[in-house]
């Protein structure tokens, strides 16, 4: 079956040169974007109930851009002036780059990992005498506390934001040739909104092994999977599939 419409379960890219726009134009397919989940900040009152005093920490561990946004939001709500001496440990270059939204980069102590949390651990270990705060979501990857506990550093986790299922009721009578998912939370949202969802001819594209497992656990069929050595990105995997399907 040919592919004419795709729904990506994420917000629309803000950059003009997104590979999704290129894919849509070259393959002549309609691509819509709709976040199946969204992030909501935890009020500072609830963070105080977690016994968090920002003045007690000398270093912040930032695993995502959401963590950056919500740390500074909470600091502002608590009227806490983040000291110039604060150390920032960023999981990736993308997170460190985003930090510039809030701090003057060259004047701050910023330490950057390569990509995964494990790759950040040598930098944290080097400064093991600091008091670390981990502003996190309500769903934290198990590797994060394990790595920090194995390092033996003084750290505390606090839930600064939560992942919430989006209301998709307006999509009830809308069908797409391909649905694209990037996390188990997206699959959870699909069935929360549409408990009787049947895949039928809809193709499902997924990114990552945990998402594949979540799809299969619901008895659904994975038609397109990324990353693979041949298609390391979702857009590359979609392009390969669409090219083959639309030739028939």
mmCIF file of C-alpha atoms in Angstrom:
data_model
loop_
_atom_site.group_PDB
_atom_site.id
_atom_site.type_symbol
_atom_site.label_atom_id
_atom_site.label_comp_id
_atom_site.label_asym_id
_atom_site.label_seq_id
_atom_site.Cartn_x
_atom_site.Cartn_y
_atom_site.Cartn_z
ATOM 1 C CA UNK A 1 0.000 0.000 0.000
ATOM 2 C CA UNK A 2 1.231 3.445 -0.935
ATOM 3 C CA UNK A 3 2.083 6.053 1.681
ATOM 4 C CA UNK A 4 0.407 9.461 1.428
ATOM 5 C CA UNK A 5 0.029 10.605 5.057
ATOM 6 C CA UNK A 6 2.248 10.398 8.147
ATOM 7 C CA UNK A 7 1.615 11.457 11.748
ATOM 8 C CA UNK A 8 4.737 12.088 13.855
ATOM 9 C CA UNK A 9 3.994 11.941 17.593
ATOM 10 C CA UNK A 10 6.235 14.916 18.385
ATOM 11 C CA UNK A 11 6.003 18.720 18.123
ATOM 12 C CA UNK A 12 6.651 20.226 14.707
ATOM 13 C CA UNK A 13 10.357 21.024 14.209
ATOM 14 C CA UNK A 14 11.178 24.705 14.627
ATOM 15 C CA UNK A 15 14.109 24.655 12.224
ATOM 16 C CA UNK A 16 13.440 25.338 8.544
ATOM 17 C CA UNK A 17 15.878 22.711 7.268
ATOM 18 C CA UNK A 18 14.355 19.790 9.195
ATOM 19 C CA UNK A 19 14.787 16.502 7.312
ATOM 20 C CA UNK A 20 11.031 15.920 7.777
ATOM 21 C CA UNK A 21 10.208 18.883 5.543
ATOM 22 C CA UNK A 22 12.686 17.623 2.961
ATOM 23 C CA UNK A 23 11.122 14.147 3.146
ATOM 24 C CA UNK A 24 7.621 15.574 2.683
ATOM 25 C CA UNK A 25 8.636 17.607 -0.355
ATOM 26 C CA UNK A 26 10.713 14.968 -2.144
ATOM 27 C CA UNK A 27 8.441 11.986 -1.442
ATOM 28 C CA UNK A 28 5.209 13.977 -1.987
ATOM 29 C CA UNK A 29 3.719 12.869 1.334
ATOM 30 C CA UNK A 30 1.754 14.888 3.905
ATOM 31 C CA UNK A 31 3.433 14.912 7.334
ATOM 32 C CA UNK A 32 1.562 16.159 10.384
ATOM 33 C CA UNK A 33 3.101 16.638 13.840
ATOM 34 C CA UNK A 34 1.241 16.148 17.092
ATOM 35 C CA UNK A 35 2.841 15.551 20.512
ATOM 36 C CA UNK A 36 1.220 12.504 22.118
ATOM 37 C CA UNK A 37 2.790 13.506 25.432
ATOM 38 C CA UNK A 38 3.831 16.857 26.858
ATOM 39 C CA UNK A 39 5.801 18.155 29.800
ATOM 40 C CA UNK A 40 4.290 20.101 32.703
ATOM 41 C CA UNK A 41 6.344 21.849 35.360
ATOM 42 C CA UNK A 42 6.008 20.866 39.016
ATOM 43 C CA UNK A 43 5.131 23.944 41.139
ATOM 44 C CA UNK A 44 7.877 25.202 43.444
ATOM 45 C CA UNK A 45 5.590 24.510 46.431
ATOM 46 C CA UNK A 46 5.670 20.772 45.594
ATOM 47 C CA UNK A 47 9.448 20.906 45.137
ATOM 48 C CA UNK A 48 9.817 22.383 48.615
ATOM 49 C CA UNK A 49 7.769 19.425 49.870
ATOM 50 C CA UNK A 50 10.486 17.216 48.365
ATOM 51 C CA UNK A 51 12.808 18.970 50.881
ATOM 52 C CA UNK A 52 14.821 20.729 48.179
ATOM 53 C CA UNK A 53 16.827 23.824 49.163
ATOM 54 C CA UNK A 54 18.641 25.091 46.050
ATOM 55 C CA UNK A 55 21.253 26.905 48.162
ATOM 56 C CA UNK A 56 22.583 23.541 49.410
ATOM 57 C CA UNK A 57 23.854 22.495 45.956
ATOM 58 C CA UNK A 58 27.081 23.469 44.237
ATOM 59 C CA UNK A 59 26.509 21.541 40.991
ATOM 60 C CA UNK A 60 23.551 20.769 38.723
ATOM 61 C CA UNK A 61 23.289 17.684 36.503
ATOM 62 C CA UNK A 62 21.295 18.457 33.351
ATOM 63 C CA UNK A 63 20.158 15.517 31.197
ATOM 64 C CA UNK A 64 17.848 17.384 28.799
ATOM 65 C CA UNK A 65 16.667 20.801 27.645
ATOM 66 C CA UNK A 66 13.534 20.286 29.762
ATOM 67 C CA UNK A 67 15.765 19.916 32.825
ATOM 68 C CA UNK A 68 17.457 23.229 31.943
ATOM 69 C CA UNK A 69 14.144 25.077 31.489
ATOM 70 C CA UNK A 70 12.575 23.771 34.670
ATOM 71 C CA UNK A 71 15.634 24.254 36.879
ATOM 72 C CA UNK A 72 15.736 27.958 36.024
ATOM 73 C CA UNK A 73 11.936 28.244 36.246
ATOM 74 C CA UNK A 74 11.987 26.822 39.767
ATOM 75 C CA UNK A 75 14.946 29.015 40.756
ATOM 76 C CA UNK A 76 12.959 32.059 39.652
ATOM 77 C CA UNK A 77 9.789 30.915 41.434
ATOM 78 C CA UNK A 78 11.808 30.353 44.615
ATOM 79 C CA UNK A 79 13.546 33.729 44.127
ATOM 80 C CA UNK A 80 16.872 31.942 44.253
ATOM 81 C CA UNK A 81 19.700 33.764 42.513
ATOM 82 C CA UNK A 82 21.841 31.066 40.923
ATOM 83 C CA UNK A 83 25.440 31.873 41.931
ATOM 84 C CA UNK A 84 28.150 32.390 39.303
ATOM 85 C CA UNK A 85 30.119 29.613 41.019
ATOM 86 C CA UNK A 86 27.482 26.971 40.177
ATOM 87 C CA UNK A 87 28.863 24.067 38.141
ATOM 88 C CA UNK A 88 26.769 22.606 35.320
ATOM 89 C CA UNK A 89 27.225 19.011 34.148
ATOM 90 C CA UNK A 90 25.450 18.581 30.801
ATOM 91 C CA UNK A 91 24.778 15.155 29.307
ATOM 92 C CA UNK A 92 25.383 16.315 25.724
ATOM 93 C CA UNK A 93 26.563 19.243 23.642
ATOM 94 C CA UNK A 94 22.948 19.993 22.696
ATOM 95 C CA UNK A 95 22.018 20.446 26.376
ATOM 96 C CA UNK A 96 25.116 22.577 27.026
ATOM 97 C CA UNK A 97 24.358 24.744 23.999
ATOM 98 C CA UNK A 98 20.775 25.224 25.200
ATOM 99 C CA UNK A 99 22.089 26.342 28.602
ATOM 100 C CA UNK A 100 23.222 29.565 26.908
ATOM 101 C CA UNK A 101 19.578 30.636 26.982
ATOM 102 C CA UNK A 102 20.044 31.260 30.722
ATOM 103 C CA UNK A 103 23.759 31.798 31.431
ATOM 104 C CA UNK A 104 26.713 33.565 29.824
ATOM 105 C CA UNK A 105 28.539 30.471 28.613
ATOM 106 C CA UNK A 106 32.151 31.647 28.818
ATOM 107 C CA UNK A 107 31.708 32.921 32.378
ATOM 108 C CA UNK A 108 30.374 29.667 33.814
ATOM 109 C CA UNK A 109 31.797 26.301 34.816
ATOM 110 C CA UNK A 110 30.196 23.956 32.304
ATOM 111 C CA UNK A 111 31.217 20.324 31.780
ATOM 112 C CA UNK A 112 29.904 18.430 28.777
ATOM 113 C CA UNK A 113 29.457 14.699 28.158
ATOM 114 C CA UNK A 114 29.401 13.081 24.729
ATOM 115 C CA UNK A 115 25.879 11.664 24.493
ATOM 116 C CA UNK A 116 24.899 9.076 27.109
ATOM 117 C CA UNK A 117 24.733 9.579 30.864
ATOM 118 C CA UNK A 118 27.464 6.988 31.409
ATOM 119 C CA UNK A 119 29.799 9.078 29.251
ATOM 120 C CA UNK A 120 29.231 12.030 31.597
ATOM 121 C CA UNK A 121 30.267 10.034 34.686
ATOM 122 C CA UNK A 122 34.079 10.591 34.436
ATOM 123 C CA UNK A 123 33.494 14.354 34.643
ATOM 124 C CA UNK A 124 31.209 13.971 37.674
ATOM 125 C CA UNK A 125 33.752 11.681 39.332
ATOM 126 C CA UNK A 126 36.463 14.319 38.842
ATOM 127 C CA UNK A 127 34.400 16.700 41.008
ATOM 128 C CA UNK A 128 33.112 14.135 43.479
ATOM 129 C CA UNK A 129 33.243 16.541 46.445
ATOM 130 C CA UNK A 130 30.444 18.722 45.028
ATOM 131 C CA UNK A 131 26.814 18.541 46.182
ATOM 132 C CA UNK A 132 24.901 17.529 43.037
ATOM 133 C CA UNK A 133 21.257 18.252 42.245
ATOM 134 C CA UNK A 134 19.517 16.254 39.520
ATOM 135 C CA UNK A 135 16.390 18.108 38.332
ATOM 136 C CA UNK A 136 14.485 15.280 36.666
ATOM 137 C CA UNK A 137 11.185 14.117 35.216
ATOM 138 C CA UNK A 138 8.832 11.795 37.080
ATOM 139 C CA UNK A 139 10.144 8.955 34.905
ATOM 140 C CA UNK A 140 13.916 8.652 35.292
ATOM 141 C CA UNK A 141 16.048 6.210 33.315
ATOM 142 C CA UNK A 142 17.302 3.489 35.733
ATOM 143 C CA UNK A 143 20.914 3.946 34.565
ATOM 144 C CA UNK A 144 21.073 7.493 35.994
ATOM 145 C CA UNK A 145 20.758 6.703 39.734
ATOM 146 C CA UNK A 146 22.872 3.566 39.248
ATOM 147 C CA UNK A 147 25.754 5.523 37.697
ATOM 148 C CA UNK A 148 25.611 8.215 40.410
ATOM 149 C CA UNK A 149 25.415 5.680 43.253
ATOM 150 C CA UNK A 150 28.321 3.696 41.778
ATOM 151 C CA UNK A 151 30.389 6.896 41.695
ATOM 152 C CA UNK A 152 29.721 7.420 45.400
ATOM 153 C CA UNK A 153 28.980 11.132 44.990
ATOM 154 C CA UNK A 154 26.673 13.237 47.150
ATOM 155 C CA UNK A 155 23.580 13.754 44.991
ATOM 156 C CA UNK A 156 19.852 14.289 45.260
ATOM 157 C CA UNK A 157 17.094 13.782 42.722
ATOM 158 C CA UNK A 158 14.107 16.120 42.569
ATOM 159 C CA UNK A 159 11.077 15.909 40.279
ATOM 160 C CA UNK A 160 10.922 19.314 38.540
ATOM 161 C CA UNK A 161 8.616 18.301 35.670
ATOM 162 C CA UNK A 162 6.233 15.523 34.673
ATOM 163 C CA UNK A 163 5.379 13.732 31.455
ATOM 164 C CA UNK A 164 1.639 14.053 30.824
ATOM 165 C CA UNK A 165 -0.567 12.322 28.236
ATOM 166 C CA UNK A 166 -1.985 14.754 25.672
ATOM 167 C CA UNK A 167 -5.668 14.910 24.714
ATOM 168 C CA UNK A 168 -5.965 13.482 21.178
ATOM 169 C CA UNK A 169 -9.753 13.190 21.013
ATOM 170 C CA UNK A 170 -9.913 15.373 17.881
ATOM 171 C CA UNK A 171 -8.004 12.652 15.991
ATOM 172 C CA UNK A 172 -10.633 9.996 16.674
ATOM 173 C CA UNK A 173 -11.927 9.855 13.090
ATOM 174 C CA UNK A 174 -8.632 10.694 11.370
ATOM 175 C CA UNK A 175 -6.488 7.981 9.813
ATOM 176 C CA UNK A 176 -2.863 8.048 8.697
ATOM 177 C CA UNK A 177 -0.842 5.610 6.602
ATOM 178 C CA UNK A 178 2.066 5.758 9.081
ATOM 179 C CA UNK A 179 2.200 6.585 12.798
ATOM 180 C CA UNK A 180 5.675 7.460 14.144
ATOM 181 C CA UNK A 181 6.643 6.835 17.800
ATOM 182 C CA UNK A 182 9.784 7.657 19.760
ATOM 183 C CA UNK A 183 9.013 6.404 23.268
ATOM 184 C CA UNK A 184 6.876 3.907 25.194
ATOM 185 C CA UNK A 185 5.003 6.944 26.581
ATOM 186 C CA UNK A 186 3.726 7.668 23.062
ATOM 187 C CA UNK A 187 2.254 4.159 22.838
ATOM 188 C CA UNK A 188 0.743 4.591 26.311
ATOM 189 C CA UNK A 189 -0.886 7.833 25.125
ATOM 190 C CA UNK A 190 -2.268 6.152 21.983
ATOM 191 C CA UNK A 191 -4.131 3.523 24.014
ATOM 192 C CA UNK A 192 -5.142 5.971 26.735
ATOM 193 C CA UNK A 193 -6.848 8.125 24.094
ATOM 194 C CA UNK A 194 -8.066 5.230 21.915
ATOM 195 C CA UNK A 195 -8.445 2.061 24.045
ATOM 196 C CA UNK A 196 -9.945 0.148 21.094
ATOM 197 C CA UNK A 197 -7.208 1.099 18.615
ATOM 198 C CA UNK A 198 -6.798 -1.455 15.819
ATOM 199 C CA UNK A 199 -3.759 -1.256 13.557
ATOM 200 C CA UNK A 200 -5.317 -2.746 10.401
ATOM 201 C CA UNK A 201 -3.448 -1.223 7.417
ATOM 202 C CA UNK A 202 -1.740 1.509 9.425
ATOM 203 C CA UNK A 203 2.028 1.161 9.376
ATOM 204 C CA UNK A 204 3.869 1.842 12.645
ATOM 205 C CA UNK A 205 7.363 3.346 12.704
ATOM 206 C CA UNK A 206 9.343 3.271 15.952
ATOM 207 C CA UNK A 207 12.640 4.602 17.225
ATOM 208 C CA UNK A 208 14.603 2.580 19.791
ATOM 209 C CA UNK A 209 14.382 -0.887 21.300
ATOM 210 C CA UNK A 210 12.264 0.118 24.305
ATOM 211 C CA UNK A 211 9.656 1.607 21.967
ATOM 212 C CA UNK A 212 9.669 -1.545 19.820
ATOM 213 C CA UNK A 213 8.995 -3.627 22.953
ATOM 214 C CA UNK A 214 6.142 -1.304 23.986
ATOM 215 C CA UNK A 215 4.527 -1.634 20.531
ATOM 216 C CA UNK A 216 4.842 -5.422 20.493
ATOM 217 C CA UNK A 217 3.535 -5.677 24.081
ATOM 218 C CA UNK A 218 0.276 -4.139 22.812
ATOM 219 C CA UNK A 219 0.059 -6.764 20.081
ATOM 220 C CA UNK A 220 0.857 -4.286 17.328
ATOM 221 C CA UNK A 221 3.093 -4.783 14.297
ATOM 222 C CA UNK A 222 6.336 -2.830 13.833
ATOM 223 C CA UNK A 223 6.699 -2.002 10.128
ATOM 224 C CA UNK A 224 9.566 0.514 10.251
ATOM 225 C CA UNK A 225 12.329 0.507 12.866
ATOM 226 C CA UNK A 226 15.234 2.865 13.525
ATOM 227 C CA UNK A 227 18.056 3.254 14.219
ATOM 228 C CA UNK A 228 19.784 0.602 12.141
ATOM 229 C CA UNK A 229 23.275 0.675 10.563
ATOM 230 C CA UNK A 230 21.631 1.428 7.212
ATOM 231 C CA UNK A 231 19.077 3.944 8.524
ATOM 232 C CA UNK A 232 20.434 5.638 11.674
ATOM 233 C CA UNK A 233 17.658 8.267 11.737
ATOM 234 C CA UNK A 234 13.865 8.022 11.611
ATOM 235 C CA UNK A 235 13.632 10.170 8.462
ATOM 236 C CA UNK A 236 16.084 7.865 6.669
ATOM 237 C CA UNK A 237 14.059 4.810 7.696
ATOM 238 C CA UNK A 238 10.843 6.477 6.499
ATOM 239 C CA UNK A 239 12.420 7.483 3.194
ATOM 240 C CA UNK A 240 13.594 3.926 2.519
ATOM 241 C CA UNK A 241 10.161 2.475 3.313
ATOM 242 C CA UNK A 242 8.179 5.097 1.348
ATOM 243 C CA UNK A 243 10.449 4.772 -1.688
ATOM 244 C CA UNK A 244 9.816 1.015 -1.802
ATOM 245 C CA UNK A 245 6.070 1.219 -0.992
ATOM 246 C CA UNK A 246 5.262 3.984 -3.480
ATOM 247 C CA UNK A 247 7.100 2.285 -6.354
ATOM 248 C CA UNK A 248 4.677 -0.640 -6.333
#
